[in-house]
PDB file of C-alpha atoms in Angstrom:
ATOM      1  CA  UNK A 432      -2.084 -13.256   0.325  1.00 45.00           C
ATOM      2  CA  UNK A 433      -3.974 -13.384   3.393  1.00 43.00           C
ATOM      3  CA  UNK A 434      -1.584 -12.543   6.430  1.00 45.00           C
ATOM      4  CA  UNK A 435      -2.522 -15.236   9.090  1.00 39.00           C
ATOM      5  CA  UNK A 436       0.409 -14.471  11.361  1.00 39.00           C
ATOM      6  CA  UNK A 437      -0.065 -14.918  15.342  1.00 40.00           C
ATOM      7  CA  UNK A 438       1.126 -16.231  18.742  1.00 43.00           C
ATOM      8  CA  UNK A 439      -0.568 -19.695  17.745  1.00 44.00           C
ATOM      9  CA  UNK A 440       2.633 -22.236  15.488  1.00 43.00           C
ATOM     10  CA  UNK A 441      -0.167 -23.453  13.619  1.00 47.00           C
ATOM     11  CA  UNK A 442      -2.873 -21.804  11.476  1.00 49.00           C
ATOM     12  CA  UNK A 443      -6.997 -23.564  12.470  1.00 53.00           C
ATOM     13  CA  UNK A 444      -9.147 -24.659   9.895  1.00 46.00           C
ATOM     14  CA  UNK A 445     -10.843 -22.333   9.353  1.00 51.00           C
ATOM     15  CA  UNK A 446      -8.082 -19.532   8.483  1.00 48.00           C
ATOM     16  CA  UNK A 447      -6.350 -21.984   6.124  1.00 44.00           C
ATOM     17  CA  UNK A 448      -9.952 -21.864   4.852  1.00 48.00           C
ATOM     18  CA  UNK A 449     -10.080 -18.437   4.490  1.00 53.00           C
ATOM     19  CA  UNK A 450      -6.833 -17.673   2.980  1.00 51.00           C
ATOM     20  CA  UNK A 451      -8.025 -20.351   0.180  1.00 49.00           C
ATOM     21  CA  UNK A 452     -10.813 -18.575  -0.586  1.00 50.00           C
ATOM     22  CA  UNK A 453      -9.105 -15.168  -0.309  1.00 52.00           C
ATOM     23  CA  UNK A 454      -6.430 -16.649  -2.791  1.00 50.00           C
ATOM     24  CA  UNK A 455      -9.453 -17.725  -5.256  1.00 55.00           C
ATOM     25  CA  UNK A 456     -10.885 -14.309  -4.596  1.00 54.00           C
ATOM     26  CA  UNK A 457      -7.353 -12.517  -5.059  1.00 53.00           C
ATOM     27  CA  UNK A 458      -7.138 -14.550  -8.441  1.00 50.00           C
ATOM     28  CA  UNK A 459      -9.905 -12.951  -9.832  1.00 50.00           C
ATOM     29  CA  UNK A 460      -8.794  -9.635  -9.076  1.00 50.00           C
ATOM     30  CA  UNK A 461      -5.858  -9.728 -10.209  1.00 50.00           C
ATOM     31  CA  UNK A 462      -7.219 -11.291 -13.839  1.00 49.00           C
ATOM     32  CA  UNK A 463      -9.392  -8.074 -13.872  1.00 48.00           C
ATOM     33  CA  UNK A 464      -5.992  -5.950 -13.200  1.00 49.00           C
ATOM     34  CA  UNK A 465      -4.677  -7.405 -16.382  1.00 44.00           C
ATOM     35  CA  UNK A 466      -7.190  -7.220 -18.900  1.00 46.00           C
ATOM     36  CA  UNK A 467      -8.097  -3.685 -17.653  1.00 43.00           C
ATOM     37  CA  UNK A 468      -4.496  -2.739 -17.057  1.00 44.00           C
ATOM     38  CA  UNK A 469      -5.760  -1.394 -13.828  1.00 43.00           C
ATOM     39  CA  UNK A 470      -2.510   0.373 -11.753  1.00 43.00           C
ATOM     40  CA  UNK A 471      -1.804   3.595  -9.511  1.00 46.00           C
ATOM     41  CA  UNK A 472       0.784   5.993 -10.497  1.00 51.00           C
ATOM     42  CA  UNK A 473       3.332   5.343  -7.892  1.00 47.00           C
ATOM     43  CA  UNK A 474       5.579   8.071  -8.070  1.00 50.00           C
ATOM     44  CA  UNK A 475       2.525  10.192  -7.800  1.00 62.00           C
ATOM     45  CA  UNK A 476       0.648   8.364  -5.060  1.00 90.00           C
ATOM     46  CA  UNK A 477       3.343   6.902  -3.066  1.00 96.00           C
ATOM     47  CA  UNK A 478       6.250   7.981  -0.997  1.00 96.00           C
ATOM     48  CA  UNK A 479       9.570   6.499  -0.059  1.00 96.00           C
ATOM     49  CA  UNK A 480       9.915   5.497   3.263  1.00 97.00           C
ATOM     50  CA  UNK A 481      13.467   5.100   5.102  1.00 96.00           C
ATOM     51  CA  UNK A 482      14.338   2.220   7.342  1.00 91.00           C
ATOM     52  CA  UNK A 483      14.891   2.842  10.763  1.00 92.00           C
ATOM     53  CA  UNK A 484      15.201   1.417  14.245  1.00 92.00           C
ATOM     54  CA  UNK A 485      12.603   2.848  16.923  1.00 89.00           C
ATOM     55  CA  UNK A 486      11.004   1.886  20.259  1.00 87.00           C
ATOM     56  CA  UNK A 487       7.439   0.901  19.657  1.00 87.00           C
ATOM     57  CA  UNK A 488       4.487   0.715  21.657  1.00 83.00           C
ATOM     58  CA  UNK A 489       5.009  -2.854  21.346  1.00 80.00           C
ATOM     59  CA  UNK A 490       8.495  -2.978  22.222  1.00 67.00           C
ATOM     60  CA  UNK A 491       7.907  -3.772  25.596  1.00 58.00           C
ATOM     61  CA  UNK A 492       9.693  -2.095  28.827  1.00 56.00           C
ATOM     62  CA  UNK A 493      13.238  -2.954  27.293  1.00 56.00           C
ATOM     63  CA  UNK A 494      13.783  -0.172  25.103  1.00 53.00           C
ATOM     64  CA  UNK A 495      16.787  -1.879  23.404  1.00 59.00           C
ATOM     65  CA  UNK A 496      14.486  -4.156  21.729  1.00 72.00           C
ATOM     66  CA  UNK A 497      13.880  -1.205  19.216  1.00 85.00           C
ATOM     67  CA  UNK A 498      11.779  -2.625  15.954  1.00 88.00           C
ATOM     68  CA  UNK A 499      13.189  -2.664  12.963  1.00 91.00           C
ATOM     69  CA  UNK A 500      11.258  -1.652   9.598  1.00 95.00           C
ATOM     70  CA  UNK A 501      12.989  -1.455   5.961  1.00 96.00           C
ATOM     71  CA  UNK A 502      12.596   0.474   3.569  1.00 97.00           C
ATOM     72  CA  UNK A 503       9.153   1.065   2.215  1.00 97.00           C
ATOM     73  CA  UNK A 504       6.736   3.107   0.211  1.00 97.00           C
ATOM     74  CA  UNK A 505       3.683   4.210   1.917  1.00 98.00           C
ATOM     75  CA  UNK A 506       0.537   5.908  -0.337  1.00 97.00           C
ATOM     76  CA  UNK A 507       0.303   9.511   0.599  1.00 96.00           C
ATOM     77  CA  UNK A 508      -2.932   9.665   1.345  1.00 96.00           C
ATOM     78  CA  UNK A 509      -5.843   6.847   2.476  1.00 96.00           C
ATOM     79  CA  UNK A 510      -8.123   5.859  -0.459  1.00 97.00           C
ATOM     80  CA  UNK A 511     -11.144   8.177  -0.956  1.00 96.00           C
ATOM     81  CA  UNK A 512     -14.656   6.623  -1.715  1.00 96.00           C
ATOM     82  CA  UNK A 513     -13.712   8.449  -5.508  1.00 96.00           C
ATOM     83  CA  UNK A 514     -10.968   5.559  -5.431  1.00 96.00           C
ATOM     84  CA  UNK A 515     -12.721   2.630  -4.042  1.00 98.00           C
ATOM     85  CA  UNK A 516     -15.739   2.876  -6.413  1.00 97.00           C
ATOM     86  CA  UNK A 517     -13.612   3.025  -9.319  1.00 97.00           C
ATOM     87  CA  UNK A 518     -12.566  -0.556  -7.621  1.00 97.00           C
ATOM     88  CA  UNK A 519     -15.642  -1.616  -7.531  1.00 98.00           C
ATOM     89  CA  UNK A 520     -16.294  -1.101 -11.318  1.00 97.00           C
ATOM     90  CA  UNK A 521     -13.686  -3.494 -12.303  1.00 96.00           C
ATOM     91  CA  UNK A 522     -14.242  -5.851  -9.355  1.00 97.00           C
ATOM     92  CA  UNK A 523     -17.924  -6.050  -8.811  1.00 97.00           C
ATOM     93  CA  UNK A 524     -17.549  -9.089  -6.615  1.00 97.00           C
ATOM     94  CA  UNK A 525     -16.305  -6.970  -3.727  1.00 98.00           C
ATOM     95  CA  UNK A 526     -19.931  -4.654  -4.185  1.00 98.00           C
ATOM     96  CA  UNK A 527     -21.606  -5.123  -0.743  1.00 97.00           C
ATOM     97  CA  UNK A 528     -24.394  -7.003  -2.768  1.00 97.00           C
ATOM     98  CA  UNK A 529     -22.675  -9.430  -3.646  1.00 97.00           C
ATOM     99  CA  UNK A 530     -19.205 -10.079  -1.405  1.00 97.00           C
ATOM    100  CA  UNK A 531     -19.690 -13.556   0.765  1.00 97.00           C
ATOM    101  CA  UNK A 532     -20.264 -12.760   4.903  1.00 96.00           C
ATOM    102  CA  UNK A 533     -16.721 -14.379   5.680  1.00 97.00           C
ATOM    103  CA  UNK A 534     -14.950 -11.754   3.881  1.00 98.00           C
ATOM    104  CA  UNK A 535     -17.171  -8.189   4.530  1.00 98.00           C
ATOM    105  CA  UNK A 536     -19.849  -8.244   7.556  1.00 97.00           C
ATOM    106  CA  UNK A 537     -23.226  -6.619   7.239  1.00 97.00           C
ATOM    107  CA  UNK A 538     -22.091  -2.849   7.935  1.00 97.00           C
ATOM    108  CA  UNK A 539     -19.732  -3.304   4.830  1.00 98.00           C
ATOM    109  CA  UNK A 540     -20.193   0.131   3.104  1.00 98.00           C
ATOM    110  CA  UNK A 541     -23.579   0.386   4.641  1.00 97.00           C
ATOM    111  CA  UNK A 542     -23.198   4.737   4.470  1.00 95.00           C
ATOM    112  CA  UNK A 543     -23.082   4.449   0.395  1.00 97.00           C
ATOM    113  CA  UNK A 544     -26.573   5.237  -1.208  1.00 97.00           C
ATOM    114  CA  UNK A 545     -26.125   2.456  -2.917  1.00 97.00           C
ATOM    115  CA  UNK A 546     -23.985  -0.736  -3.835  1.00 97.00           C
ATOM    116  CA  UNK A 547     -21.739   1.309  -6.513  1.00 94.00           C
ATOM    117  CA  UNK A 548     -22.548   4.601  -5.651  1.00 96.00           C
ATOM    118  CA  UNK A 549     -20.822   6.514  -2.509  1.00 96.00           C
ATOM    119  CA  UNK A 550     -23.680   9.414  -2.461  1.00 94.00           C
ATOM    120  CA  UNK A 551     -22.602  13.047  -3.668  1.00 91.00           C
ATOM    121  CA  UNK A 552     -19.844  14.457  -5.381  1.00 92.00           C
ATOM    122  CA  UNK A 553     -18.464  15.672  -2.004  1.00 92.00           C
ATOM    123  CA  UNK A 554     -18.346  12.339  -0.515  1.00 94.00           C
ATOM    124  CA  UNK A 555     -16.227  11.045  -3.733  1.00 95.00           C
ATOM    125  CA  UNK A 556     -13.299  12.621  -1.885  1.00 93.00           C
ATOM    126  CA  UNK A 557     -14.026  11.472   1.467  1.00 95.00           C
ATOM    127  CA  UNK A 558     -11.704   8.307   2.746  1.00 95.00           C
ATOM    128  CA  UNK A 559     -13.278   5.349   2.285  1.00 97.00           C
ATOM    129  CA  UNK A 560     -14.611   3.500   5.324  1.00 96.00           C
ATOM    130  CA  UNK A 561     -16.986   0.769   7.032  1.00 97.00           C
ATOM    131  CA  UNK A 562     -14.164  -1.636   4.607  1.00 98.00           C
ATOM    132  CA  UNK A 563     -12.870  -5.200   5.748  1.00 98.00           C
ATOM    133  CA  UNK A 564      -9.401  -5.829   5.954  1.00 98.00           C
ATOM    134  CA  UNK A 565     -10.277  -8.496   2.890  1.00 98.00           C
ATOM    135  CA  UNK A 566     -11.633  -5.688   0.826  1.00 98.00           C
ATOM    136  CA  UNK A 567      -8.671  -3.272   2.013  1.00 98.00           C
ATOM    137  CA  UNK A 568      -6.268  -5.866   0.803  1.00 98.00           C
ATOM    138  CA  UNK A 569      -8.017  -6.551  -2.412  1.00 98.00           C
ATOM    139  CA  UNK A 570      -7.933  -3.242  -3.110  1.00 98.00           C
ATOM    140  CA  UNK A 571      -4.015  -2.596  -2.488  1.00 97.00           C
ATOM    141  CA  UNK A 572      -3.351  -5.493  -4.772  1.00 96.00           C
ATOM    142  CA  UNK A 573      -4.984  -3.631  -7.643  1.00 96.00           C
ATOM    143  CA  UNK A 574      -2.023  -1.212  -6.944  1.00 95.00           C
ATOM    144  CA  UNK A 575       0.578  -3.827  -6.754  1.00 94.00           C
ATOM    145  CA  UNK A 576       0.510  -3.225  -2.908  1.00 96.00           C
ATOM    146  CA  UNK A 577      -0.113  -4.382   0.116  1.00 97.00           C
ATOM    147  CA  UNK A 578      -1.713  -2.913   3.752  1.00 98.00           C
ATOM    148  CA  UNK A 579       1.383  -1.551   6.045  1.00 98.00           C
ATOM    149  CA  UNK A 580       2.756  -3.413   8.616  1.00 96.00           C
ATOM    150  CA  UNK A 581       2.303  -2.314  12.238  1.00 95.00           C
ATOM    151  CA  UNK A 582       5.982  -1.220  12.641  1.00 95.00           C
ATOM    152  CA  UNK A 583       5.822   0.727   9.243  1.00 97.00           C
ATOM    153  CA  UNK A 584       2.607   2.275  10.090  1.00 97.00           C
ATOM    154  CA  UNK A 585       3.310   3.022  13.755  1.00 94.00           C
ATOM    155  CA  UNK A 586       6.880   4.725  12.154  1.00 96.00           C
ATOM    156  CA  UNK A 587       5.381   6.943  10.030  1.00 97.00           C
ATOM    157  CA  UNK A 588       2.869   8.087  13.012  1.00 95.00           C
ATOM    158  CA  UNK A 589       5.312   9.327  15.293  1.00 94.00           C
ATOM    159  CA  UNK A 590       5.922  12.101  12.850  1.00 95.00           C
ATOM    160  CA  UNK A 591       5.019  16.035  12.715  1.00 94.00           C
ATOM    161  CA  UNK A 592       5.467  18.057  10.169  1.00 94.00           C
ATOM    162  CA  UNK A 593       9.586  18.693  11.003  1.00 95.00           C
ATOM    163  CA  UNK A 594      10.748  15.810  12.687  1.00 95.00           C
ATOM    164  CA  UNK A 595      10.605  12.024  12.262  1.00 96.00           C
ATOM    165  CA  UNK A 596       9.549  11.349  16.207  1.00 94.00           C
ATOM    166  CA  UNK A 597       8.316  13.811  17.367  1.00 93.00           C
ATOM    167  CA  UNK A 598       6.415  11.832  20.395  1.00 89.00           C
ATOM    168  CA  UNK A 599       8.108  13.694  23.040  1.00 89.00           C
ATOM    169  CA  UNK A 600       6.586  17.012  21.888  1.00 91.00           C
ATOM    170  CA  UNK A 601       3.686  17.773  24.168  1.00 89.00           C
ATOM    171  CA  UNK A 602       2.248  20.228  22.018  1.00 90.00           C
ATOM    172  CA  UNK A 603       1.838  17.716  18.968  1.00 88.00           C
ATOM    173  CA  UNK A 604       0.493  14.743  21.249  1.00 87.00           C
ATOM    174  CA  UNK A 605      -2.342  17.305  22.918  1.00 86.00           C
ATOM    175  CA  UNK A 606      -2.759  17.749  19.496  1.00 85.00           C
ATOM    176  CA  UNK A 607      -3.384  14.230  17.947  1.00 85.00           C
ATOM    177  CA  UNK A 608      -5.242  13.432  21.701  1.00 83.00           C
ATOM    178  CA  UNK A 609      -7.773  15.688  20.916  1.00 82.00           C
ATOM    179  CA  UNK A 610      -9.274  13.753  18.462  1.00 77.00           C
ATOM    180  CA  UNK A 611      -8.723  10.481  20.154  1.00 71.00           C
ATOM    181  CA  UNK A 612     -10.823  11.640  22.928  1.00 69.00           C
ATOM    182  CA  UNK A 613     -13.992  12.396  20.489  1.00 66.00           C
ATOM    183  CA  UNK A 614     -16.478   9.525  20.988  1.00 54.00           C
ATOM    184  CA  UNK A 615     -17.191   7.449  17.645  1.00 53.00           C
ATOM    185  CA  UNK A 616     -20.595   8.610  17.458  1.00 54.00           C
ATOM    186  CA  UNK A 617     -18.913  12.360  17.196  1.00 51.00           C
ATOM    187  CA  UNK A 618     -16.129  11.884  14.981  1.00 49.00           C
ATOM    188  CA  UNK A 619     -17.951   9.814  12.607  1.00 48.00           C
ATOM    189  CA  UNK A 620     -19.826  12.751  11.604  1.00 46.00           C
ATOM    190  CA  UNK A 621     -17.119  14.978  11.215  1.00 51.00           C
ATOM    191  CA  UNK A 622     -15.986  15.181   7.671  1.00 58.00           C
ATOM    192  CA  UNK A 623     -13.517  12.445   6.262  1.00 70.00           C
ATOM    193  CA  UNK A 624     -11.920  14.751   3.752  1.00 78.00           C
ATOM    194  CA  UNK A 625      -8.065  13.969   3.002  1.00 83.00           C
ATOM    195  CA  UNK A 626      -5.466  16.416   2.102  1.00 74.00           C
ATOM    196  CA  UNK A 627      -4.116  17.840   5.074  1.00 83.00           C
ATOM    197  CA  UNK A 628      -1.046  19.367   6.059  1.00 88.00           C
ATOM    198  CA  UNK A 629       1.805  16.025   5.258  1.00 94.00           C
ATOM    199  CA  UNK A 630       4.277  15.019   7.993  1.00 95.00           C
ATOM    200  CA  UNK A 631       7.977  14.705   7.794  1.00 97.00           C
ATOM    201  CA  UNK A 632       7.756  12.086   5.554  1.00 97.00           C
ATOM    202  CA  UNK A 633       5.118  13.485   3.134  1.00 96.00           C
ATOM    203  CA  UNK A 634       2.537  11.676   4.084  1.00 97.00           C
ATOM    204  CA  UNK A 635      -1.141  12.874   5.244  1.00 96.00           C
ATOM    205  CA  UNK A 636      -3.484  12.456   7.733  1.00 94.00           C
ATOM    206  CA  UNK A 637      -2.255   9.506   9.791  1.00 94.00           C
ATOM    207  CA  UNK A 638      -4.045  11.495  12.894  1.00 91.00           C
ATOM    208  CA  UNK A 639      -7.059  13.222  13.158  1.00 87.00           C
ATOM    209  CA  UNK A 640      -9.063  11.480  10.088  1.00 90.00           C
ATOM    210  CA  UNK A 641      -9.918   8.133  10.718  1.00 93.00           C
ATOM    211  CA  UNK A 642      -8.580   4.527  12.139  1.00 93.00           C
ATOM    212  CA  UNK A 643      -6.395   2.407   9.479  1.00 97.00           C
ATOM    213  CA  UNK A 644      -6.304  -1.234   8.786  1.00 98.00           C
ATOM    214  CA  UNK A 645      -2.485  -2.563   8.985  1.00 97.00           C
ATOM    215  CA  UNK A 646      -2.011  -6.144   7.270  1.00 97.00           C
ATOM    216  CA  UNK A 647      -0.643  -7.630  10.517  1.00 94.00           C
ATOM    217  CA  UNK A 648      -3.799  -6.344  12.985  1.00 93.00           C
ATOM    218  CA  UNK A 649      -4.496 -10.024  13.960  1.00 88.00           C
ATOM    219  CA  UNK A 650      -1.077 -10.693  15.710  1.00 86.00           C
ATOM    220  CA  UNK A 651      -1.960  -7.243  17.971  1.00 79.00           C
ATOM    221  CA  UNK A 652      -2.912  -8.707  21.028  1.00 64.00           C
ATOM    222  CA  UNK A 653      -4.203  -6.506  23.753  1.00 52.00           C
ATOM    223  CA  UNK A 654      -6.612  -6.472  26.522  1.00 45.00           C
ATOM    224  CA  UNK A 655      -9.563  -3.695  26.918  1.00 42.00           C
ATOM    225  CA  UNK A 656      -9.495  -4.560  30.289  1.00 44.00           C
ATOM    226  CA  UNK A 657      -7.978  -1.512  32.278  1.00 41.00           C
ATOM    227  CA  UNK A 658      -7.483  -3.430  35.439  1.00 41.00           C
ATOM    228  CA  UNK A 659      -4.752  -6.071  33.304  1.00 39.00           C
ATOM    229  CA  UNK A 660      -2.854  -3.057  32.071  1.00 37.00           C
ATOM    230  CA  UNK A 661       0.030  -3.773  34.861  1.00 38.00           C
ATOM    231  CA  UNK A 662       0.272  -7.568  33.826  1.00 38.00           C
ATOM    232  CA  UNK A 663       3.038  -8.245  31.157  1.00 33.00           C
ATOM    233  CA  UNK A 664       1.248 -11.922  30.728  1.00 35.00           C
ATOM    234  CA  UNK A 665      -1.649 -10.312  29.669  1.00 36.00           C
ATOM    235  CA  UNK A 666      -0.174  -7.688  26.937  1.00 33.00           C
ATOM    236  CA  UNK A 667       1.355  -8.910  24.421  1.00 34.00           C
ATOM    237  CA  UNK A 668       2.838  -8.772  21.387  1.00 39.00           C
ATOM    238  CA  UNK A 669       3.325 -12.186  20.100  1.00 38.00           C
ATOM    239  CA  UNK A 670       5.450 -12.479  23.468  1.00 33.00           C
ATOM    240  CA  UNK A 671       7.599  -9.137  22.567  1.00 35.00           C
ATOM    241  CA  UNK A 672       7.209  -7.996  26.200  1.00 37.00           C
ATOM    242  CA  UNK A 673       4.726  -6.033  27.776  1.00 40.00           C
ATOM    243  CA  UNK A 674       3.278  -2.923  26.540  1.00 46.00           C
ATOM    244  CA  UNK A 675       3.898  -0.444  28.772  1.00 46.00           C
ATOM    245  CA  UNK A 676       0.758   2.090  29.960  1.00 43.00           C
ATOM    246  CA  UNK A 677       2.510   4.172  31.996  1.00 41.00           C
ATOM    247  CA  UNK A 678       3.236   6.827  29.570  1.00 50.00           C
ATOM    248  CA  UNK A 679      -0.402   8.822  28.459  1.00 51.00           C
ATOM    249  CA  UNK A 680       1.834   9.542  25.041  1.00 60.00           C
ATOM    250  CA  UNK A 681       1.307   6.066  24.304  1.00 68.00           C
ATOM    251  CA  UNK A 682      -2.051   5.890  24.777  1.00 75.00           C
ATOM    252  CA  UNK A 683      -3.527   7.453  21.147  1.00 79.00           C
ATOM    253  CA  UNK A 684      -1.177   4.525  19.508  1.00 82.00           C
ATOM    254  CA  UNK A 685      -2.231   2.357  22.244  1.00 82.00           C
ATOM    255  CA  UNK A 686      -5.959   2.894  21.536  1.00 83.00           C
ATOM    256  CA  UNK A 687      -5.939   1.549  17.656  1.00 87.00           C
ATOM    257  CA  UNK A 688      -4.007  -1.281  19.120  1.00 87.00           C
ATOM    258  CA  UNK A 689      -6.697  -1.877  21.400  1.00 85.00           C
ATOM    259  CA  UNK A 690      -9.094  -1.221  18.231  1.00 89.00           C
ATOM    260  CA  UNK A 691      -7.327  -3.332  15.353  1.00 91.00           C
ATOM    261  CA  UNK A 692      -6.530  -6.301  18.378  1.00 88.00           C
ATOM    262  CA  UNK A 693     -10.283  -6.792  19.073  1.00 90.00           C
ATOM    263  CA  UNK A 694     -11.750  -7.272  15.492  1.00 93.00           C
ATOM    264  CA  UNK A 695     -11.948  -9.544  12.652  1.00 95.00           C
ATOM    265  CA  UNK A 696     -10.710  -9.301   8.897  1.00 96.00           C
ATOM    266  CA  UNK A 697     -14.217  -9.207   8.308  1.00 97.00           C
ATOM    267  CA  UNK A 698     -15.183  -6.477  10.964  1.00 96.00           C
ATOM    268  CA  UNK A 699     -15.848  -3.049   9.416  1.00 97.00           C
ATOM    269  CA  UNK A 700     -16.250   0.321  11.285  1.00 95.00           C
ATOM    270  CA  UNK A 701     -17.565   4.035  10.359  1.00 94.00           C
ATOM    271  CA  UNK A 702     -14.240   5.210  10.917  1.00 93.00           C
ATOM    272  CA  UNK A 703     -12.093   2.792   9.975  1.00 96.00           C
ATOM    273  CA  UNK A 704     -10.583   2.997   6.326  1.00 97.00           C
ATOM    274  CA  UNK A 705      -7.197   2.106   5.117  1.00 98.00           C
ATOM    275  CA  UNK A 706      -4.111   3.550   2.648  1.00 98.00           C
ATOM    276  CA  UNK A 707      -1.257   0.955   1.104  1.00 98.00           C
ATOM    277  CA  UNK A 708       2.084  -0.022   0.762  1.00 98.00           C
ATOM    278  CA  UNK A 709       4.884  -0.944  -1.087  1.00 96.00           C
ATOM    279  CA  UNK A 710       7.952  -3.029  -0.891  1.00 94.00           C
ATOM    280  CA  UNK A 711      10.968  -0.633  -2.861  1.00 89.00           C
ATOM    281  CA  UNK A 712      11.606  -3.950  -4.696  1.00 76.00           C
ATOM    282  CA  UNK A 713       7.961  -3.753  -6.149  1.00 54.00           C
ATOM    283  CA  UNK A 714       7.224  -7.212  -4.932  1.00 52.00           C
ATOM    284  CA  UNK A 715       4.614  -7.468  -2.018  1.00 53.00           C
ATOM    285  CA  UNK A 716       5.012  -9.155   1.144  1.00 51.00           C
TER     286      UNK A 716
END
């Protein structure tokens, strides 16, 4: 269901709208799922994820107010254009020709050659951009998922390849920099292949590949504006406390806050593509 959490107590017209559409929309998928008995292996394309306590970006200057995440499964890798057209072949209403404006703007898979075909083989493997958050969403359902949280994504991020936070290495946050400081124009470019080296937890390329959708990116609130980064009124988390930009090994997480905070579950990008979740109980959020 269409996650329509924020600092507003009540919901506006038009994204109670929305979310009835989405639900119509979400109906149909999931009719497809069962008379195709479309599903993703998930022993073999998921992870389990431990709960933990941790001090997020978000957390504010009070570092006791650590956040919390569960227990969760998180897909190893983000889904590949390979993946997403197979999606397409069972859900043709979520083909760029034919999903409504409100749901997918105009730059909605606008680098495939067509509306069903991705290009050439090597692209099959690629991750899957230019998607909406309501086509992301659509798409984890079909997996009996859901798009990570912000706390469960951010979680897995702080990890290397030997240690669960590992933000207070130097050498692995010049790393992960380096590709935060290529321009969009550059890195979109670069090739999108998945299967690097996996982190801690086993799971691949949360750095270095592209930006992710999380389900929760509309409750991210956070100003572009440089000159309001000392004002905890102005950055906020759902009034968690102010983010704190003191610290430059904040600032790659910071950045896709800035990103996911300024766009639309409509908005697509050329680098911005997505990977799933699971609840442990099977049941999504």
């Amino acid at each position: 269901m269409a996650n329509w959490s924020s600092c507003n107590s009540k919901p506006t017209f038009r994204q109670v709208l929305l979310s009835a559409v989405f639900l119509l929309f979400s109906a149909v998928t999931n009719a497809a799922d069962s008379a195709t008995g479309s599903t993703t292996d998930f022993a073999t394309n998921y992870v389990a994820i431990p709960g933990n306590q941790f001090a997020s970006v978000l957390s504010g200057p009070d570092l006791k107010d650590k956040a919390k995440v569960k227990p969760f499964a998180m897909r190893i890798s983000p889904v590949t254009n390979g993946e997403y057209q197979q999606f397409l072949q069972t859900h043709p209403e979520w083909r760029r020709d034919s999903v409504p404006s409100i749901f997918a703007d105009a730059s909605y898979l606008h680098t495939w050659s067509s509306p069903n075909e991705p290009g050439d083989a090597q692209k099959l493997t690629q991750a899957a951009t230019s998607v909406s958050w309501h086509a992301a969403q659509a798409y984890c359902e079909t997996e009996n998922a859901r798009l990570p949280a912000w706390y469960e994504w951010e979680l897995v991020a702080a990890a290397d390849g030997q240690h669960a936070d590992a933000r207070s290495d130097p050498a692995w946050l010049a790393h992960i920099l380096s590709w935060y400081s290529v321009s969009s124009d550059q890195s979109s470019t670069n090739s999108t292949n998945i299967g690097h080296a996996p982190n801690y937890y086993g799971i691949k390329d949360m750095h270095g590949l592209i930006w992710e959708w999380v389900s929760d990116f509309n409750a991210l609130l956070i100003s572009a504006d440089s000159r309001t980064q000392g004002d905890p009124d102005k950055l906020q988390f759902c009034g968690a406390g102010a983010i704190s930009l003191q610290n430059k090994e904040n600032y790659a997480i910071l950045m896709r806050v800035a990103l996911l905070s300024s766009l639309t579950g409509a908005s697509t990008t050329d680098n911005l593509g997505f990977r799933c979740a699971r609840d442990l109980n099977g049941e999504r959020k």
